[in-house]
């Protein structure tokens, strides 16, 4: 598997609802390949409402673009009210599909059951981040989650590598990372500091990962984080650190993100289609298209694709969803 299919987590603004209406010409003749699902041209028409995780939004937007290139009569709206906000709308019957960067909670399930809303959890991609230092950094190869928290937690005053570990040299620590409007920022702070958005503020933030690449690569004491694909594209300038999440040091790779051993900076991503929404042919066709072309959609939005086991489970879960729809 080519690692270029790794992710770049591009977060849409939380207040934004992306309405993607692209004809085939606007997509440059994009073809998701593989499946002919959804290739009914103008025969399908209607609106499909998707909302939820801003992390998953790039995947659903890519799926919408590819699907609408074949079905110009269908409009797919992709909202970004967050995983929890998306489930609120979903369980209130306001949307057809809910994007989620975590599994649905018991109380959210109960809210859906109260409204008689049946659904199925479909895993559609994997998510992972890399923590990087300069190629010139020859003293660190692995950091624990505790050390990362010590560096990045709110009000941290750590500004030298020897404050992270006395074994490290007296080297100024320069920090680079995602801006606060980025899904990468939300994900990293939640995974490392235990709360989304909780971070020290005295670092160099940017929504452009290339700026982080330049900053880290130009500083022997630099440290930054971003999507795995950006490390792979800049291996000549950067070194990716192994992370010890409690079971020893693990390097970030497609394989370790797929099997979950690179923790806590890897996770699966989900969509939750509503069973009754499959009554609408355009929704059924879109969900089938999303599932059958998940690898191409992950590649287009630069996430880590599913592994073989996940792929098999996804297709089984789709059949379960269809069975719920018919029941």
XYZ file of C-alpha atoms in Angstrom:
327
model
C 0.000 0.000 0.000
C 1.404 3.401 -0.949
C 1.754 5.628 2.052
C 0.676 8.603 -0.018
C -2.821 7.478 0.886
C -2.151 8.760 4.398
C -4.136 11.547 5.867
C -4.004 15.267 5.964
C -6.651 16.388 8.377
C -8.202 19.514 6.926
C -10.886 20.900 9.181
C -13.771 22.961 7.847
C -14.731 25.983 9.969
C -17.228 24.918 12.616
C -19.759 27.518 11.537
C -19.567 26.469 7.941
C -21.974 24.184 6.137
C -20.344 22.995 2.971
C -22.761 22.559 0.102
C -20.997 20.689 -2.627
C -22.622 20.848 -6.043
C -20.118 19.765 -8.630
C -20.824 18.515 -12.118
C -18.407 16.113 -13.771
C -16.589 18.956 -15.481
C -16.016 20.727 -12.161
C -14.317 17.616 -10.809
C -12.005 17.426 -13.752
C -13.515 14.115 -14.784
C -12.798 12.604 -11.360
C -13.711 8.960 -11.163
C -13.765 7.048 -7.923
C -13.037 3.935 -9.909
C -13.995 0.408 -9.014
C -17.719 0.656 -8.521
C -20.482 1.734 -10.828
C -22.723 2.435 -7.807
C -24.473 5.753 -8.173
C -23.779 6.059 -11.898
C -27.321 6.862 -12.881
C -26.676 10.333 -14.260
C -29.687 12.620 -13.977
C -32.032 9.786 -12.939
C -31.271 10.466 -9.278
C -32.335 13.763 -7.726
C -32.789 15.224 -4.291
C -30.877 16.491 -1.275
C -28.804 14.425 1.145
C -28.115 15.990 4.539
C -24.857 15.086 6.296
C -23.652 16.704 9.516
C -21.306 16.033 12.415
C -17.563 15.733 12.927
C -15.387 18.391 11.327
C -12.649 15.740 11.190
C -14.766 13.466 8.998
C -16.147 16.327 6.904
C -13.293 16.205 4.327
C -14.102 12.534 3.700
C -17.816 13.154 3.237
C -17.079 16.196 1.074
C -14.778 14.110 -1.139
C -17.446 11.397 -1.353
C -20.015 14.056 -2.279
C -17.802 15.501 -5.004
C -17.132 12.123 -6.591
C -20.770 11.050 -6.312
C -22.177 14.292 -7.708
C -19.804 14.104 -10.644
C -21.907 11.114 -11.698
C -25.237 12.390 -10.359
C -25.662 16.081 -11.117
C -29.262 16.092 -9.904
C -28.249 15.302 -6.329
C -27.137 17.920 -3.800
C -25.155 16.723 -0.755
C -24.812 19.179 2.125
C -22.000 18.518 4.603
C -22.312 20.352 7.921
C -19.667 20.547 10.654
C -21.468 20.939 13.970
C -19.135 18.444 15.667
C -19.646 14.788 16.486
C -21.959 15.486 19.437
C -23.860 18.219 17.642
C -24.217 15.977 14.621
C -25.756 13.197 16.693
C -28.209 15.679 18.221
C -29.458 16.603 14.763
C -29.365 12.995 13.590
C -31.372 11.673 16.541
C -33.857 14.521 16.076
C -34.453 13.281 12.539
C -32.895 16.326 10.863
C -30.149 14.559 8.869
C -29.655 11.438 6.772
C -26.055 10.691 7.792
C -24.039 11.639 10.853
C -20.242 12.018 10.606
C -18.407 10.960 13.768
C -14.819 10.814 14.975
C -15.833 8.527 17.853
C -18.439 5.805 18.390
C -21.929 6.909 19.366
C -22.482 7.185 23.135
C -25.157 5.253 25.048
C -27.149 8.407 25.769
C -27.062 9.317 22.078
C -28.257 5.837 21.170
C -31.103 6.252 23.653
C -32.066 9.581 22.068
C -32.219 7.922 18.657
C -34.205 4.961 19.984
C -36.694 7.362 21.589
C -37.352 8.817 18.140
C -37.447 5.389 16.502
C -34.328 6.107 14.456
C -32.395 3.032 13.397
C -28.859 3.289 12.062
C -25.617 1.409 11.544
C -22.044 2.398 12.397
C -19.837 2.303 9.287
C -16.056 2.674 9.672
C -14.876 4.515 6.556
C -11.242 5.541 7.173
C -8.456 5.808 9.740
C -6.954 8.919 11.261
C -3.400 9.482 12.512
C -0.950 12.228 13.419
C 2.842 12.347 13.397
C 5.058 14.163 15.902
C 8.161 15.434 14.140
C 11.577 16.938 14.842
C 14.372 18.194 12.625
C 16.676 15.780 10.801
C 19.466 17.447 12.785
C 17.958 16.260 16.055
C 20.093 13.261 17.088
C 19.072 12.970 20.744
C 15.396 11.948 20.713
C 13.684 9.059 18.920
C 10.688 8.419 21.172
C 8.495 10.429 23.529
C 5.923 9.187 26.009
C 2.417 10.617 26.128
C 3.322 11.996 29.561
C 6.298 13.863 28.085
C 4.154 15.259 25.270
C 1.601 16.406 27.837
C 4.356 18.038 29.877
C 5.377 19.980 26.767
C 1.952 20.905 25.393
C -0.388 21.202 28.377
C -1.937 24.624 29.143
C 0.435 27.022 30.931
C 3.422 24.727 30.359
C 6.712 26.572 30.813
C 8.886 23.851 29.295
C 11.206 25.635 26.859
C 14.285 23.424 26.818
C 14.726 19.797 25.874
C 16.530 19.045 29.142
C 13.305 19.972 30.955
C 11.542 17.174 29.082
C 14.192 14.633 30.098
C 17.456 15.382 31.959
C 19.191 13.030 29.521
C 18.410 15.418 26.692
C 20.883 18.248 25.994
C 20.621 21.908 26.873
C 18.794 22.719 23.630
C 16.090 25.360 23.215
C 12.682 23.816 22.474
C 10.784 25.547 19.676
C 7.202 24.472 19.157
C 5.159 24.446 15.951
C 1.665 23.072 15.439
C -1.825 23.410 14.090
C -3.857 26.582 14.480
C -6.865 26.591 16.783
C -9.300 26.416 13.842
C -7.820 23.097 12.746
C -9.258 19.650 13.392
C -5.665 18.541 13.884
C -5.445 20.907 16.867
C -8.664 19.517 18.356
C -7.549 15.928 17.874
C -4.009 16.376 19.229
C -5.060 18.344 22.304
C -7.787 15.839 23.155
C -5.487 12.829 22.717
C -2.499 14.293 24.580
C -3.961 16.764 27.094
C -7.288 15.039 27.666
C -9.448 17.945 26.547
C -10.178 19.278 23.088
C -8.654 22.730 22.691
C -6.540 22.523 25.873
C -3.033 23.690 24.897
C -0.266 26.097 25.744
C -0.496 29.153 23.529
C 3.148 30.208 23.223
C 3.937 28.220 20.092
C 3.977 28.990 16.371
C 0.527 28.002 15.041
C -0.441 27.653 11.393
C -3.310 26.234 9.356
C -0.743 25.501 6.626
C 1.222 22.316 7.383
C 3.980 23.454 5.034
C 4.718 26.307 7.437
C 5.134 23.765 10.255
C 7.456 21.696 8.051
C 9.631 24.736 7.403
C 9.668 25.764 11.059
C 10.589 22.363 12.471
C 13.110 21.506 9.773
C 14.858 24.841 10.292
C 15.324 24.404 14.041
C 17.489 21.736 15.699
C 15.286 22.042 18.781
C 12.030 22.210 16.840
C 9.023 19.988 17.562
C 5.713 19.901 15.727
C 2.752 17.751 14.757
C 0.516 17.233 11.725
C -0.987 14.558 9.498
C 1.080 11.476 8.669
C 1.120 12.220 4.960
C 2.975 15.479 5.503
C 5.787 13.653 7.255
C 5.963 11.141 4.404
C 6.174 13.983 1.903
C 9.010 15.616 3.860
C 11.104 12.684 5.050
C 14.224 14.363 3.701
C 13.749 17.271 6.137
C 12.111 15.693 9.183
C 12.280 12.786 11.603
C 9.063 11.263 12.929
C 9.205 10.297 16.586
C 7.959 7.040 17.972
C 5.262 7.471 20.612
C 4.936 5.416 23.791
C 1.268 5.248 24.688
C 1.897 2.707 27.458
C 2.960 -0.345 25.500
C 6.358 0.791 24.280
C 7.575 3.036 21.483
C 5.658 2.716 18.195
C 6.497 4.493 14.947
C 3.737 6.169 12.896
C 3.054 4.202 9.716
C -0.005 3.313 7.674
C 0.088 -0.149 9.238
C 0.329 1.032 12.876
C -2.444 3.561 12.306
C -4.615 0.878 10.709
C -4.119 -1.637 13.510
C -4.396 0.966 16.277
C -1.002 0.196 17.840
C 0.157 3.774 17.243
C -1.723 5.246 20.166
C -3.231 7.546 21.178
C -2.657 9.365 17.874
C -4.610 6.970 15.664
C -8.307 6.172 15.517
C -11.052 4.968 13.158
C -13.563 7.405 11.648
C -17.266 6.722 11.139
C -20.450 7.613 9.337
C -23.893 6.715 10.692
C -26.550 6.444 7.957
C -30.211 6.403 9.040
C -31.990 3.245 7.915
C -35.203 5.001 6.850
C -33.223 7.475 4.749
C -32.473 4.571 2.429
C -36.098 4.965 1.313
C -34.698 7.776 -0.795
C -32.893 6.231 -3.740
C -30.320 9.002 -3.823
C -29.323 8.328 -0.187
C -29.096 4.582 -0.726
C -26.954 5.127 -3.829
C -24.705 7.622 -2.012
C -24.097 5.331 0.974
C -23.317 2.410 -1.334
C -20.966 4.617 -3.335
C -19.253 5.856 -0.149
C -18.680 2.291 1.063
C -17.621 0.763 -2.246
C -15.179 3.582 -3.012
C -13.883 4.194 0.516
C -10.212 3.688 -0.442
C -10.383 6.281 -3.231
C -12.260 8.681 -0.975
C -9.617 8.282 1.752
C -6.886 8.892 -0.828
C -8.618 11.997 -2.193
C -8.956 13.491 1.302
C -5.530 12.192 2.426
C -6.610 9.925 5.272
C -5.349 6.409 6.033
C -7.465 3.761 4.265
C -9.109 0.803 5.939
C -7.209 -2.441 6.389
C -8.525 -5.705 4.935
C -10.383 -6.688 8.107
C -12.025 -3.271 8.392
C -12.983 -3.421 4.730
C -14.717 -6.771 5.241
C -16.533 -5.503 8.349
C -17.647 -2.371 6.511
C -19.369 -4.369 3.797
C -21.058 -6.581 6.399
C -22.256 -3.504 8.276
C -23.700 -2.064 5.077
C -25.721 -5.251 4.568
C -26.939 -4.994 8.170
C -28.066 -1.442 7.489
C -29.962 -2.548 4.396
C -31.624 -5.332 6.392
C -32.760 -2.786 9.018
C -34.176 -0.655 6.233
C -36.225 -3.529 4.889
C -37.483 -4.647 8.295
